[in-house]
Amino acid sequence: MTAPIPARTPAPAPLLHDDPFSDDVLADPLAFQHELREAGPVVHLPQYDVFAMGRYAEVHAALVDWQRFQSGAGVGLSNFRKEQPWRPPSLLLETDPPHHDAPRDVLGPILAPRALRGLRESWQAVADELVDELLSRDEIDAVTDLAEAYPLRVFPDAVGIPREGRENLLPYGDHLFNAFGPDNGLVQKGKPTIVATASWVDAQCRRDVLTKDGFGAAIWEAADRGDITQAQAPLIVRSLLSAGVDTTVHAIAAVLHGFLTAPDQWQVLRRSPSAARIAFDEAIRWETPVQTFFRTATTDVLVGGTVIPDGHKILMFLGAANRDPRRWQDPDAFDIGRDPSGHVGFGMGLHQCVGQHVARLEAECVLHALAARVRAIEPAGEPVRHLNNTLRAWESLPVRLVPA
Ligand code: OVM
């Protein structure tokens, strides 16, 4: 008789004592990401009593497994099963099926490629005009003058909010993305102003405040049809204002930084401007503006020989997965000749970024405007990082745009 093969006893997850939300790691997360991936498929961060994953295979598998890795307990460190969220939870980001599905089914078509077709011409004209303006200057800041200026010129108009108060958009997003992390100094510095900023944002989500032809109005029309309730509509508009500004700003900054560090790649883009879309996705992979999100285990989950106990938070390092050498060749290179598809910078599975086509359209317009006019993008000073608990971001990228 042969003895049954004993089930392998789960081993405890390796411990990692570094703080991924410390200023040092946020300023340059690559060494931490390497350590995380090498430590194992899943590690334990005792400081926060959370688990963490940094390898592509496990991050990808968890992102598509919404049944065992839920979003409904929040996608930040805070566990909504035990703690009160700082704002009413997002109906898209911080929910699971079935509650998630009606909002997603409403917003998906509003932001789908075919719905955006009518915007391309005017968005390209805005990009062309902005780049022409910048070419008259000796030096510019690629963050404030371009990566912030462009989305702020096109996106709030497309949503349909009034002009007044738009300076609240970036600080709101910055605090929101900080608040997915621990209550550290970055969160503390936002607290004095967030109540006023958040109430301005909430006020922009009302039907009577929005134009009749924007993304916001389209969400309210879905409530008229009964596809969502009247109570859900303003929260879905809030998702546009939460996830649609800072993300695209830092993504555009990332692609510009990519070309700044790899000037040969700029020449490739100039020869083939149709590579702009790939270049943008490669920047999302390479820089991963949204570095991390959490999930919560809905049961004891066995990952790579360790058990993540029911109810525990799991920190998913999208940025580490996007540079995992097990998945990517020469992962640290910004290479617009590679196929970046499959990156998890927009997430994966049923929560995958619903606004990704808007982001791609913005980036494409900016890159096309630049490729037609700019021979070289040269550094004109030290780049300065902007620290955020979730975002990989720049505060300043001084550059010289050399006219073609
Ligand atoms: C939302 C939301 C907020 C931040 C990020 C996000 C990346 C979504 O309010 O729905 O997705």
Short mmCIF file of N, CA, C and O and ligand atoms in Angstrom, two decimals, residues 75 87-94 107 172-173 176-177 180 235-236 238-244 247 290 293 351 353-354, ligand 1:
data_model
loop_
_atom_site.label_atom_id
_atom_site.label_comp_id
_atom_site.label_asym_id
_atom_site.label_seq_id
_atom_site.Cartn_x
_atom_site.Cartn_y
_atom_site.Cartn_z
N VAL A 75 -9.71 49.61 -0.94
CA VAL A 75 -8.49 49.24 -1.64
C VAL A 75 -7.28 50.00 -1.09
O VAL A 75 -6.23 50.05 -1.71
N ARG A 87 -14.47 58.95 3.38
CA ARG A 87 -15.54 59.50 2.53
C ARG A 87 -16.45 58.33 2.15
O ARG A 87 -16.02 57.18 2.24
N PRO A 88 -17.68 58.58 1.72
CA PRO A 88 -18.52 57.46 1.29
C PRO A 88 -17.78 56.65 0.22
O PRO A 88 -17.21 57.24 -0.70
N PRO A 89 -17.75 55.33 0.33
CA PRO A 89 -16.97 54.52 -0.61
C PRO A 89 -17.38 54.74 -2.07
O PRO A 89 -18.54 55.01 -2.37
N SER A 90 -16.40 54.63 -2.96
CA SER A 90 -16.67 54.71 -4.40
C SER A 90 -17.53 53.51 -4.81
O SER A 90 -17.28 52.38 -4.40
N LEU A 91 -18.51 53.77 -5.68
CA LEU A 91 -19.38 52.69 -6.17
C LEU A 91 -18.70 51.83 -7.22
O LEU A 91 -19.20 50.78 -7.59
N LEU A 92 -17.54 52.28 -7.70
CA LEU A 92 -16.79 51.51 -8.70
C LEU A 92 -15.57 50.83 -8.08
O LEU A 92 -15.39 49.63 -8.17
N LEU A 93 -14.74 51.65 -7.44
CA LEU A 93 -13.44 51.18 -6.95
C LEU A 93 -13.57 50.31 -5.72
O LEU A 93 -12.83 49.32 -5.57
N GLU A 94 -14.47 50.69 -4.82
CA GLU A 94 -14.50 50.08 -3.49
C GLU A 94 -15.75 49.21 -3.30
O GLU A 94 -16.36 49.20 -2.23
N LEU A 107 -20.86 53.44 -16.72
CA LEU A 107 -19.71 54.31 -17.03
C LEU A 107 -18.89 53.78 -18.21
O LEU A 107 -18.36 54.58 -19.00
N TYR A 172 -7.41 67.46 -4.29
CA TYR A 172 -8.36 66.41 -3.88
C TYR A 172 -7.80 65.03 -4.23
O TYR A 172 -7.73 64.12 -3.39
N GLY A 173 -7.39 64.88 -5.48
CA GLY A 173 -6.84 63.58 -5.92
C GLY A 173 -5.59 63.23 -5.14
O GLY A 173 -5.39 62.07 -4.75
N LEU A 176 -6.67 61.98 -1.78
CA LEU A 176 -7.34 60.69 -1.94
C LEU A 176 -6.33 59.56 -2.12
O LEU A 176 -6.41 58.52 -1.47
N PHE A 177 -5.33 59.77 -2.98
CA PHE A 177 -4.33 58.72 -3.22
C PHE A 177 -3.40 58.55 -2.01
O PHE A 177 -2.95 57.44 -1.74
N PHE A 180 -5.10 56.20 0.67
CA PHE A 180 -5.10 54.73 0.52
C PHE A 180 -3.97 54.10 1.34
O PHE A 180 -3.97 52.90 1.58
N LEU A 235 -22.30 59.95 -7.07
CA LEU A 235 -21.07 59.25 -6.65
C LEU A 235 -20.27 58.74 -7.85
O LEU A 235 -19.04 58.64 -7.80
N ILE A 236 -20.97 58.42 -8.94
CA ILE A 236 -20.25 57.98 -10.14
C ILE A 236 -19.57 59.18 -10.81
O ILE A 236 -18.44 59.07 -11.29
N ARG A 238 -18.47 61.61 -9.09
CA ARG A 238 -17.33 61.82 -8.19
C ARG A 238 -16.14 60.94 -8.58
O ARG A 238 -14.98 61.36 -8.46
N SER A 239 -16.41 59.73 -9.05
CA SER A 239 -15.30 58.85 -9.48
C SER A 239 -14.51 59.49 -10.63
O SER A 239 -13.29 59.35 -10.68
N LEU A 240 -15.21 60.16 -11.56
CA LEU A 240 -14.50 60.82 -12.66
C LEU A 240 -13.55 61.89 -12.11
O LEU A 240 -12.41 62.01 -12.56
N LEU A 241 -14.06 62.66 -11.13
CA LEU A 241 -13.26 63.76 -10.59
C LEU A 241 -12.17 63.24 -9.64
O LEU A 241 -11.18 63.93 -9.40
N SER A 242 -12.35 62.03 -9.13
CA SER A 242 -11.36 61.43 -8.22
C SER A 242 -10.21 60.78 -8.98
O SER A 242 -9.05 60.93 -8.63
N ALA A 243 -10.58 60.01 -9.99
CA ALA A 243 -9.61 59.14 -10.66
C ALA A 243 -9.15 59.70 -11.99
O ALA A 243 -8.23 59.15 -12.59
N GLY A 244 -9.75 60.82 -12.44
CA GLY A 244 -9.51 61.25 -13.81
C GLY A 244 -8.53 62.39 -13.99
O GLY A 244 -8.26 62.78 -15.14
N THR A 247 -4.20 61.08 -12.00
CA THR A 247 -3.69 59.89 -12.68
C THR A 247 -3.15 60.25 -14.06
O THR A 247 -2.03 59.86 -14.41
N VAL A 290 -0.01 54.70 -10.72
CA VAL A 290 -0.70 54.14 -9.55
C VAL A 290 0.09 52.90 -9.14
O VAL A 290 -0.02 51.84 -9.74
N PHE A 293 -2.40 49.09 -4.90
CA PHE A 293 -3.74 49.06 -4.32
C PHE A 293 -3.81 47.85 -3.41
O PHE A 293 -3.06 46.88 -3.62
N HIS A 351 -12.10 45.30 -12.39
CA HIS A 351 -11.90 46.69 -11.97
C HIS A 351 -10.94 47.43 -12.90
O HIS A 351 -10.63 48.60 -12.62
N CYS A 353 -9.05 49.78 -15.14
CA CYS A 353 -9.33 51.20 -15.34
C CYS A 353 -10.39 51.47 -16.42
O CYS A 353 -10.18 51.19 -17.60
N VAL A 354 -11.51 52.03 -15.99
CA VAL A 354 -12.59 52.33 -16.93
C VAL A 354 -12.27 53.58 -17.74
O VAL A 354 -12.83 53.81 -18.81
C1 OVM B 1 -13.11 56.44 -7.44
C2 OVM B 1 -11.64 56.28 -7.66
C3 OVM B 1 -10.78 57.04 -6.93
C4 OVM B 1 -9.41 56.90 -7.08
C5 OVM B 1 -8.91 56.00 -7.98
C6 OVM B 1 -9.78 55.25 -8.72
C7 OVM B 1 -7.90 54.37 -9.92
C8 OVM B 1 -11.14 55.37 -8.55
O1 OVM B 1 -13.49 57.33 -6.68
O2 OVM B 1 -13.88 55.70 -8.03
O3 OVM B 1 -9.28 54.35 -9.61
#
